[in-house]
XYZ file of C-alpha atoms in Angstrom:
673
model
C -0.123 -0.202 0.381
C 0.662 3.573 -0.835
C 0.362 6.710 0.981
C -2.187 9.666 -1.364
C -2.702 12.765 -0.597
C -3.165 11.091 2.902
C -5.087 8.517 2.466
C -4.380 4.179 2.813
C -4.666 3.589 -1.374
C -5.801 0.559 -2.464
C -2.783 -1.780 -4.949
C -5.846 -1.518 -7.492
C -6.292 2.281 -7.638
C -2.583 3.639 -7.247
C -2.285 3.602 -10.913
C -5.508 6.075 -11.117
C -3.697 9.036 -8.124
C -1.326 9.943 -10.455
C -2.544 11.247 -13.550
C -5.778 12.553 -11.349
C -3.097 14.458 -8.771
C -2.103 15.758 -12.870
C -5.489 17.181 -14.165
C -6.781 18.082 -10.898
C -2.825 20.975 -11.061
C -3.932 21.745 -14.403
C -6.722 22.790 -13.831
C -6.218 24.930 -11.338
C -3.377 26.286 -13.723
C -5.380 27.518 -15.980
C -8.051 29.201 -13.339
C -5.209 30.850 -12.096
C -4.101 32.144 -16.028
C -6.978 33.327 -17.591
C -8.976 34.388 -14.287
C -7.274 35.246 -11.484
C -3.694 35.900 -13.385
C -5.598 39.493 -14.959
C -3.180 42.283 -16.061
C -3.382 45.756 -14.067
C -3.832 48.201 -16.873
C -4.038 51.329 -13.765
C -6.230 53.973 -14.651
C -5.669 54.400 -17.663
C -7.391 51.330 -19.136
C -10.907 53.214 -17.973
C -9.904 56.035 -20.546
C -10.780 53.658 -23.416
C -13.938 51.409 -24.540
C -12.798 50.948 -27.379
C -13.309 53.321 -30.048
C -15.172 56.411 -28.025
C -11.748 56.149 -25.881
C -9.783 59.108 -24.436
C -11.835 61.333 -24.203
C -9.787 63.809 -22.504
C -7.400 63.799 -25.343
C -9.482 64.507 -27.656
C -9.143 66.639 -30.590
C -10.583 70.262 -28.896
C -8.282 69.311 -25.775
C -4.791 68.493 -26.987
C -5.627 72.351 -29.135
C -3.501 75.267 -27.946
C -5.255 78.584 -27.509
C -6.466 80.325 -30.058
C -6.783 83.614 -31.667
C -9.692 84.872 -29.991
C -10.950 85.813 -26.043
C -11.963 82.898 -24.000
C -15.832 82.043 -24.935
C -18.060 79.255 -23.693
C -21.650 78.430 -24.748
C -21.504 79.187 -27.858
C -20.925 82.160 -27.740
C -19.348 84.704 -30.209
C -15.517 84.656 -29.904
C -14.424 88.847 -30.650
C -11.871 89.198 -32.679
C -9.316 89.563 -31.237
C -7.801 92.976 -33.299
C -8.987 96.845 -35.152
C -12.751 95.229 -35.666
C -14.235 93.790 -38.015
C -14.697 94.524 -41.749
C -17.645 95.919 -42.888
C -17.828 94.020 -46.135
C -17.333 90.996 -44.561
C -20.370 88.567 -42.892
C -18.845 88.238 -39.511
C -19.400 84.370 -39.270
C -17.538 83.765 -42.657
C -14.528 85.507 -41.343
C -12.050 83.034 -41.047
C -10.483 82.310 -38.300
C -7.035 80.634 -37.285
C -6.510 76.668 -37.350
C -6.072 75.039 -33.849
C -2.572 73.743 -34.167
C -2.359 70.136 -32.621
C 0.197 68.949 -30.706
C 0.080 65.694 -32.800
C 3.568 64.028 -29.967
C 0.772 64.158 -26.946
C -1.274 60.979 -28.630
C -0.640 57.899 -27.460
C 0.702 55.557 -30.029
C -0.357 51.791 -28.637
C -4.269 52.816 -27.726
C -7.046 51.855 -30.684
C -9.174 54.985 -31.186
C -9.653 56.003 -34.152
C -11.285 59.319 -33.635
C -7.718 60.315 -32.367
C -6.443 62.330 -36.024
C -3.197 60.542 -35.869
C -1.448 61.812 -38.288
C 1.733 59.458 -37.279
C 2.471 55.892 -39.673
C 2.386 53.279 -38.801
C 4.860 51.033 -40.178
C 3.722 46.676 -39.893
C 0.448 44.513 -40.055
C -0.917 41.022 -38.953
C -3.637 39.498 -38.089
C -4.633 36.737 -35.761
C -7.311 33.984 -34.854
C -7.689 33.289 -30.575
C -9.986 31.579 -29.111
C -9.553 34.141 -26.019
C -11.432 36.980 -25.614
C -8.241 39.348 -26.597
C -9.188 42.227 -23.914
C -9.233 39.318 -21.257
C -5.259 37.849 -22.610
C -4.912 40.329 -25.006
C -0.783 39.081 -24.723
C -1.702 35.294 -25.336
C -3.399 36.917 -28.759
C -1.123 39.172 -30.027
C 1.312 38.734 -32.308
C 4.660 37.724 -31.464
C 7.103 40.820 -30.164
C 10.207 41.038 -29.031
C 11.914 44.343 -26.567
C 13.747 45.745 -29.766
C 11.502 45.414 -32.392
C 8.992 47.219 -29.673
C 11.154 49.888 -29.553
C 12.144 50.230 -33.247
C 8.775 50.401 -34.717
C 6.401 50.298 -32.201
C 3.640 47.791 -30.061
C 1.492 45.934 -30.948
C -1.985 47.664 -31.111
C -5.281 45.311 -31.754
C -7.979 46.433 -33.733
C -11.063 45.955 -30.981
C -13.234 45.204 -33.633
C -13.978 41.232 -33.613
C -13.990 40.940 -37.808
C -15.772 37.170 -36.478
C -18.136 38.892 -34.991
C -20.828 37.458 -36.990
C -19.523 35.009 -37.145
C -20.782 32.881 -34.153
C -18.887 31.720 -30.748
C -16.681 29.050 -32.284
C -15.462 31.444 -35.678
C -12.935 32.634 -32.409
C -11.964 36.466 -32.634
C -10.264 37.643 -35.474
C -8.620 40.950 -35.176
C -5.737 43.006 -37.345
C -2.998 44.456 -35.641
C -0.837 47.559 -36.163
C 2.281 49.221 -35.034
C 2.331 53.076 -34.786
C 5.503 54.876 -34.399
C 7.079 58.367 -35.169
C 10.943 57.190 -36.020
C 11.985 59.551 -38.815
C 14.075 56.478 -39.852
C 11.093 53.400 -40.126
C 9.223 53.060 -43.176
C 6.010 53.682 -43.384
C 2.580 52.495 -44.471
C 1.544 53.795 -48.509
C -1.229 51.184 -49.304
C -3.594 49.039 -47.927
C -5.305 46.127 -51.065
C -7.752 42.658 -50.066
C -6.589 39.938 -52.219
C -7.383 36.325 -52.705
C -5.119 33.351 -52.008
C -4.303 33.335 -55.775
C -4.063 37.561 -55.886
C -0.834 39.032 -55.749
C -0.391 43.249 -56.152
C 0.292 43.893 -59.711
C 3.347 43.398 -61.410
C 4.999 46.527 -59.897
C 8.577 47.599 -59.566
C 7.654 48.344 -56.004
C 6.214 44.818 -55.947
C 9.092 43.844 -53.217
C 7.347 46.126 -50.907
C 4.088 44.759 -50.629
C 4.037 42.495 -47.300
C 0.949 39.307 -46.772
C -0.203 39.496 -42.638
C -0.136 35.630 -42.205
C -3.638 35.051 -41.006
C -6.782 35.305 -43.590
C -9.408 37.295 -42.736
C -12.195 34.707 -43.415
C -9.801 32.897 -40.704
C -12.828 30.525 -38.736
C -15.746 31.064 -41.889
C -17.271 27.618 -42.856
C -17.437 27.173 -46.711
C -15.134 31.050 -47.082
C -12.434 31.108 -49.288
C -9.458 33.021 -47.591
C -8.441 36.466 -47.846
C -5.370 37.975 -47.277
C -4.376 41.590 -46.030
C -1.998 43.467 -48.237
C 0.166 46.402 -46.928
C 2.787 48.333 -49.164
C 5.883 49.668 -47.456
C 7.218 53.715 -48.555
C 9.475 55.087 -47.956
C 11.031 56.475 -44.649
C 8.871 59.199 -42.390
C 11.801 61.601 -43.067
C 12.433 60.839 -46.397
C 8.528 61.216 -47.897
C 7.328 64.974 -49.065
C 4.214 66.883 -46.697
C 2.156 65.833 -49.200
C 3.826 62.205 -49.193
C 3.092 62.111 -45.797
C -1.058 63.284 -45.989
C -2.060 61.023 -47.623
C 0.198 57.913 -45.175
C -2.192 54.711 -43.451
C -3.119 56.057 -40.449
C -5.962 54.441 -38.864
C -7.734 51.011 -39.674
C -11.530 50.406 -38.711
C -14.299 47.782 -38.998
C -17.793 48.641 -40.338
C -20.568 46.636 -40.427
C -22.769 46.783 -42.576
C -22.874 48.173 -46.434
C -23.748 51.748 -45.965
C -21.134 54.420 -45.557
C -18.346 54.318 -43.108
C -17.420 56.930 -40.343
C -15.663 59.959 -41.112
C -12.666 60.450 -43.090
C -12.689 56.292 -43.741
C -12.385 53.985 -46.527
C -14.293 50.998 -47.202
C -11.529 47.922 -48.299
C -13.132 46.053 -51.251
C -14.853 42.462 -51.037
C -16.026 42.687 -47.164
C -14.428 40.301 -45.254
C -17.713 38.568 -44.046
C -20.840 38.530 -46.903
C -24.121 39.895 -45.838
C -26.563 37.126 -45.911
C -29.982 36.624 -44.112
C -29.194 38.569 -40.296
C -25.945 38.301 -40.756
C -24.248 41.828 -41.912
C -21.370 41.795 -44.286
C -18.448 43.237 -41.914
C -15.504 45.144 -43.737
C -12.446 46.889 -43.289
C -11.930 51.114 -43.331
C -8.390 52.648 -43.865
C -7.720 56.171 -43.269
C -4.855 58.137 -45.429
C -3.489 61.601 -42.890
C -5.363 63.351 -40.941
C -9.488 64.158 -41.855
C -10.852 66.338 -39.663
C -14.410 67.067 -39.779
C -16.077 70.409 -40.991
C -16.558 73.036 -37.775
C -20.169 73.978 -38.135
C -20.477 78.303 -38.555
C -22.081 80.253 -35.277
C -25.902 79.718 -35.768
C -26.727 83.453 -37.323
C -30.429 84.865 -38.878
C -30.667 86.660 -42.616
C -29.477 89.709 -43.201
C -33.675 89.810 -43.693
C -34.120 88.338 -39.864
C -34.990 85.108 -40.337
C -34.483 81.749 -38.902
C -35.414 78.297 -40.126
C -35.687 74.614 -37.678
C -36.567 71.357 -39.633
C -37.191 68.524 -36.375
C -36.314 65.014 -37.667
C -38.076 62.733 -35.105
C -37.123 59.340 -34.709
C -34.601 57.932 -37.575
C -34.301 54.346 -35.822
C -31.993 53.092 -37.604
C -30.023 49.687 -38.078
C -26.492 48.214 -38.677
C -28.620 46.772 -41.858
C -30.526 48.333 -43.943
C -33.563 48.383 -41.794
C -36.700 46.749 -42.430
C -39.861 48.857 -43.236
C -42.360 49.660 -41.607
C -46.507 50.281 -41.937
C -45.649 52.111 -45.470
C -47.854 51.401 -48.667
C -44.697 52.380 -50.666
C -43.760 49.753 -53.443
C -41.183 48.279 -53.188
C -39.559 49.250 -49.347
C -35.959 48.225 -49.498
C -33.406 49.530 -47.466
C -35.932 51.924 -45.144
C -32.201 53.594 -43.640
C -31.473 54.624 -47.373
C -34.879 55.005 -48.176
C -35.428 57.334 -45.472
C -32.153 59.522 -45.432
C -33.114 60.067 -49.749
C -36.538 61.622 -48.035
C -34.348 63.447 -45.203
C -33.010 65.172 -48.509
C -35.687 65.919 -50.338
C -36.506 67.752 -48.136
C -33.769 70.097 -47.134
C -33.339 70.900 -50.563
C -37.071 71.631 -50.172
C -36.848 73.558 -46.898
C -33.184 74.520 -47.101
C -33.439 75.019 -43.044
C -30.217 76.798 -41.312
C -30.130 74.484 -38.757
C -31.845 70.343 -37.888
C -32.858 69.071 -34.989
C -32.489 65.344 -34.263
C -35.317 64.338 -31.567
C -33.757 60.856 -30.259
C -34.182 58.130 -31.605
C -31.567 57.744 -33.659
C -31.239 54.278 -33.086
C -34.017 51.872 -33.657
C -31.763 49.517 -29.940
C -33.597 46.509 -29.542
C -30.779 43.835 -31.092
C -30.847 45.816 -33.966
C -28.453 48.600 -34.145
C -26.162 46.985 -31.996
C -22.697 48.442 -33.255
C -24.111 52.272 -32.895
C -20.799 53.454 -34.553
C -21.597 51.984 -37.220
C -24.800 53.881 -37.522
C -24.133 56.930 -36.276
C -22.319 57.140 -39.663
C -25.224 57.253 -41.828
C -27.916 58.502 -39.890
C -27.134 62.454 -40.373
C -25.388 62.005 -44.493
C -27.520 63.835 -45.605
C -26.984 66.941 -43.009
C -23.920 66.591 -43.297
C -23.511 66.445 -47.287
C -25.146 69.303 -47.300
C -23.006 71.489 -44.752
C -25.727 72.248 -42.593
C -25.340 72.643 -39.637
C -27.213 70.238 -37.276
C -28.270 69.223 -33.245
C -29.877 65.867 -31.346
C -30.935 65.176 -27.978
C -31.041 61.133 -26.443
C -33.947 59.335 -26.865
C -34.845 55.956 -25.067
C -34.161 53.365 -27.196
C -30.909 55.135 -28.343
C -28.938 53.060 -26.187
C -31.573 49.831 -25.871
C -27.590 48.068 -27.563
C -25.823 48.606 -24.803
C -23.348 51.862 -25.159
C -23.865 54.437 -23.114
C -25.236 58.209 -24.199
C -21.785 59.139 -22.498
C -19.412 57.303 -24.993
C -22.623 57.721 -27.784
C -22.013 62.455 -27.607
C -18.676 62.181 -28.426
C -18.865 60.048 -31.752
C -21.795 63.392 -32.097
C -19.495 65.086 -31.733
C -16.720 63.576 -34.509
C -18.681 64.561 -36.669
C -19.244 66.975 -39.493
C -20.489 70.287 -38.995
C -21.868 68.800 -35.082
C -23.290 70.929 -32.850
C -24.157 68.435 -30.131
C -22.594 68.912 -26.827
C -22.136 66.455 -23.624
C -23.411 69.528 -21.433
C -22.747 68.803 -17.591
C -21.991 66.114 -15.716
C -23.353 66.503 -12.965
C -26.727 66.850 -13.841
C -28.477 64.052 -14.772
C -28.617 62.752 -18.349
C -26.448 63.253 -21.070
C -26.510 65.893 -24.055
C -28.438 69.556 -21.300
C -27.254 72.212 -23.742
C -27.583 75.630 -25.371
C -27.056 76.781 -28.452
C -27.866 80.309 -29.244
C -28.399 81.893 -32.965
C -27.266 85.738 -33.222
C -28.218 88.604 -36.290
C -26.467 89.422 -38.852
C -25.656 92.597 -38.789
C -22.089 93.698 -37.009
C -24.035 94.002 -33.179
C -23.723 89.931 -33.868
C -26.912 90.455 -30.782
C -28.661 87.100 -29.505
C -31.851 86.482 -30.924
C -33.137 83.238 -30.262
C -31.939 80.696 -27.802
C -32.363 77.204 -28.616
C -32.385 74.152 -24.634
C -31.438 70.896 -25.577
C -32.678 68.267 -22.847
C -31.866 64.916 -22.021
C -35.617 63.561 -21.001
C -33.970 59.775 -20.281
C -35.300 55.988 -20.977
C -36.336 54.361 -18.468
C -36.039 55.233 -15.180
C -38.214 51.305 -14.055
C -37.422 47.877 -14.509
C -36.443 43.901 -14.518
C -33.406 41.670 -15.529
C -35.134 38.488 -16.892
C -33.403 35.495 -16.267
C -30.882 35.696 -19.406
C -29.932 38.855 -17.650
C -31.527 41.845 -20.367
C -32.998 44.399 -19.174
C -37.133 44.713 -19.570
C -37.937 48.651 -18.814
C -41.347 49.097 -16.912
C -41.575 52.551 -17.200
C -39.837 56.293 -19.139
C -37.404 58.222 -17.587
C -38.428 61.491 -16.954
C -36.525 65.361 -16.434
C -34.923 65.662 -13.137
C -34.998 68.246 -10.386
C -31.255 68.623 -11.482
C -31.787 69.067 -14.782
C -34.607 71.749 -13.618
C -32.033 74.202 -11.945
C -28.917 73.793 -14.970
C -32.152 75.046 -16.574
C -32.719 77.836 -14.295
C -29.419 79.111 -14.019
C -29.377 78.520 -17.853
C -31.967 80.812 -18.126
C -31.393 83.996 -16.050
C -28.224 84.037 -17.824
C -29.257 85.393 -21.144
C -29.493 89.060 -21.151
C -32.095 90.671 -22.662
C -32.398 92.341 -25.424
C -33.924 95.817 -27.024
C -37.145 93.568 -28.455
C -38.420 94.150 -31.368
C -35.034 93.774 -32.031
C -33.119 96.065 -34.903
C -30.553 95.932 -37.319
C -27.228 98.257 -37.507
C -27.696 98.854 -40.565
C -24.508 101.771 -39.920
C -21.208 101.518 -41.499
C -17.768 101.502 -38.855
C -17.277 104.979 -38.981
C -14.499 105.147 -36.130
C -16.248 106.435 -32.926
C -20.521 106.236 -34.420
C -22.328 104.134 -35.764
C -25.445 104.882 -37.459
C -27.876 102.605 -36.589
C -31.925 101.654 -38.298
C -34.757 104.186 -37.390
C -37.753 102.452 -36.936
C -39.371 104.648 -34.900
C -41.553 105.923 -36.738
C -42.990 101.873 -37.897
C -42.556 101.107 -33.788
C -44.338 102.969 -31.449
C -42.594 103.116 -28.131
C -45.096 101.176 -26.298
C -44.529 98.084 -28.664
C -41.142 98.128 -27.746
C -39.931 96.185 -24.147
C -36.256 94.706 -22.505
C -36.898 91.234 -22.573
C -35.107 88.276 -23.203
C -35.044 86.717 -26.974
C -37.732 84.048 -27.683
C -36.850 80.244 -26.671
C -37.241 77.103 -28.248
C -36.253 74.087 -26.666
C -36.203 70.098 -27.504
C -36.645 67.253 -25.960
C -37.552 63.656 -26.898
C -40.182 62.189 -24.073
C -43.079 64.690 -23.984
C -44.653 66.149 -20.360
C -47.471 64.689 -18.928
C -48.735 68.554 -19.231
C -48.596 68.393 -23.652
C -52.416 66.601 -22.580
C -53.532 68.372 -20.397
C -56.858 70.530 -21.674
C -55.653 73.646 -24.602
C -55.975 77.160 -24.029
C -58.477 78.802 -25.889
C -58.670 81.265 -27.985
C -60.744 84.865 -28.435
C -62.968 83.161 -30.276
C -63.554 80.149 -26.696
C -62.094 77.190 -29.695
C -58.474 75.115 -28.677
C -55.843 76.465 -29.217
C -54.652 72.445 -30.653
C -53.940 71.897 -34.044
C -53.039 68.570 -36.252
C -53.238 65.048 -35.796
C -53.576 63.731 -31.508
C -54.684 60.520 -30.341
C -54.319 57.782 -32.585
C -51.624 56.031 -29.506
C -51.375 56.587 -25.710
C -49.380 59.098 -24.160
C -46.175 58.844 -24.534
C -45.071 60.362 -21.476
C -43.175 58.985 -18.460
C -45.754 58.479 -15.412
C -42.808 60.177 -12.989
C -42.558 63.700 -12.982
C -39.710 65.807 -10.619
C -42.562 69.485 -12.061
C -39.842 70.832 -15.083
C -43.459 72.515 -16.335
C -44.096 74.334 -13.866
C -41.229 75.045 -11.647
C -38.860 74.904 -14.579
C -40.289 76.584 -17.982
C -43.169 79.076 -16.419
C -41.249 79.924 -13.927
C -38.427 81.166 -16.425
C -39.716 84.166 -17.910
C -38.565 86.443 -20.948
C -38.785 89.892 -17.891
C -37.306 89.343 -14.907
C -39.713 92.757 -14.316
C -42.187 93.277 -11.982
C -45.034 95.825 -14.385
C -43.818 93.239 -17.721
C -46.607 90.519 -18.213
C -45.413 86.914 -16.660
C -44.876 85.179 -19.941
C -42.138 82.468 -20.723
C -39.673 82.141 -22.810
C -39.824 78.860 -24.346
C -42.033 79.307 -26.648
C -42.388 76.366 -28.140
C -40.955 72.504 -27.036
C -40.523 70.946 -30.189
C -40.813 66.785 -28.902
C -41.120 63.144 -30.659
C -41.330 59.844 -29.271
C -44.627 59.666 -30.490
C -44.564 58.767 -33.536
C -48.110 58.528 -34.874
C -49.289 62.432 -33.220
C -48.689 65.661 -34.979
C -50.234 68.474 -33.168
C -49.450 71.407 -32.027
C -50.659 72.147 -28.365
C -50.956 75.308 -26.409
C -51.140 74.648 -22.705
C -50.902 78.328 -20.324
C -48.761 79.452 -22.953
C -46.496 77.338 -23.928
C -46.999 75.478 -26.967
C -46.452 71.697 -27.093
C -45.592 70.321 -30.811
C -44.492 66.361 -31.702
C -42.294 66.390 -35.014
C -44.489 62.723 -36.420
C -42.724 59.771 -37.193
C -40.824 60.696 -39.904
C -38.569 57.285 -40.880
C -39.675 54.295 -43.338
C -37.828 51.939 -40.525
C -40.258 53.256 -37.381
C -43.077 52.392 -36.916
C -46.420 54.020 -38.447
C -49.977 53.512 -39.944
C -51.514 53.006 -43.423
C -52.615 55.534 -44.302
C -50.739 58.457 -42.350
C -47.439 60.208 -44.317
C -44.431 60.145 -43.139
C -43.904 64.056 -41.974
C -41.367 66.881 -40.017
C -41.677 69.590 -39.141
C -40.334 73.205 -39.246
C -40.343 76.522 -37.474
C -39.491 79.627 -39.307
C -38.504 82.391 -37.341
C -38.763 85.489 -38.933
C -38.958 89.645 -37.926
C -35.547 88.813 -35.961
C -36.988 86.680 -33.949
C -40.563 88.190 -32.619
C -42.127 85.940 -34.864
C -42.538 81.904 -35.083
C -44.846 79.908 -37.506
C -44.418 75.658 -38.116
C -45.383 73.095 -40.158
C -45.314 69.866 -41.246
C -44.183 68.957 -44.590
C -44.872 65.185 -45.900
C -43.265 62.730 -48.480
C -45.845 63.585 -50.725
C -44.590 67.833 -50.638
C -47.597 68.349 -49.350
C -47.023 71.377 -46.807
C -49.790 71.604 -43.464
C -51.021 72.931 -40.774
C -49.288 75.957 -41.133
C -50.166 77.974 -37.915
C -48.537 80.509 -36.524
C -47.261 80.683 -32.103
C -46.211 83.856 -31.316
C -45.957 87.029 -32.310
C -47.900 90.448 -34.549
C -51.218 88.122 -35.481
C -50.567 84.979 -33.373
C -52.960 84.154 -30.127
C -52.334 86.142 -27.616
C -50.730 84.899 -23.841
């Protein structure tokens, strides 16, 4: 007999002790390696979560100071110099471009939103059965300290190319090295070729290199596809034009739509679209492609400003499914809606587009928000129209928090979206202002944007999925923030009279309209304001005000669906909207500063109703990808602000180009407050 772990073992079972001990020991070793042992990334790891990373190293925060006086909250920068030219529109004056300190950008972090001008030196592809987020050291290509010092460390392009291939396909990732060294040859081109193909026969063919692993590894019954990259000159030998064309970033796109701004698609896709499986593509960027910025919002010289509201797009990674429309054929709802939005933009030519939430469809269809957000505003950005947005209840259905989505929105062309204060509820509570076109640059309109939230209550099912039971609502700290912002708006003399004089050194001539406007019609008050958020307030459904003939001030279609407000309410209407008056002077009437509240959320509701002097207006469903009703055309709400901010008119334009329910909300001729 022998001793085994302190117990007497029979001679017949002695032969199994050693194998059992070996298996148990090996199991403990694997448990320690894959579960207990994890490298400590430190606090920097929290700063990067996929491509939403490095918010603290955004272009705005690494910029050198511009040649303007400090300004906040979209107030206008004051030029430093002898004065503005009277012959040039102030919003068209070119400001000195911000100079980015590229040397401060991290080399060993994948974050395609960063404006890297540093080139890549090597590319590889690896397939791994372990999640690289858990054990990147195992999945990364082999390297040495010497190679890391020369060519740069391996950086993983985080999206898994086999995401749509199922669990058995494993994890397939692209890796690259990035370096600032001037004596290292940099990558100037990338191609995707089949196993039998090679780059075209050129004198520089020897400079092409193939990544060792197929981009379709792990996907059954698909021919291999390999990534080839071309090595060019060293950074020291390149001209400025050549440096602007080097490969500076690689990303992944799901779906067949447009890539992120500044990126180009690589064809063919690494995974073809088939049924519910969406195509997967590699994309790349050359040089630095900074998104163009929106000019300051301003009225026209004749005192007009137009807003187009786009509500509830409900876009998906796929082309989108058409819902509740007689349109035949109707394939690719997202693209059809983009075409419709573009048509509305061409007809209306707005100064600002406002997306009022549910840009993403959620419900498991917008599982890669970056691929969806790349296309949702394309019709607007292609026409160089400034735009703003708020979040809806479905925008973070599929897991990506709004804190990260807002960074994506801010990184798109002509975006005016802001994160807003981090110490109040929600993401995207901010203020925009529109100014006069004359030299006085007077603020004539205030636009408030708030996050009405997603869900305030719910439960987790047995699979761990969240099931909401109650809508969210605007909280007390948002009410306090709004009142503080409203109080900071400076009163102006209204109605506004533009400055039509020329700069004569010490004298400005002002247009004299005293014969048209009597002293009793003028007042010192804050400019009119509009407000946008996704879900309506409970007061939206209250009894409407009456006009002078005792008719309810309620125009448009409502009642086709249940009310869309939350059951819980912190009293935003009474404690916020009704307390923020256009004038603090006791002798003035208690007129609210906010004249109109624009909502989305309810696709079959598109009326405007006035309650206690404030108009509640729905945008109506404008997307073929959102629910609707046969016979109820898709539509978009337009706000026409004229007379330098005094007059507000609204109407809806349908998919059939019909203009319906034009009504005056504020100004001369509107129902009295």
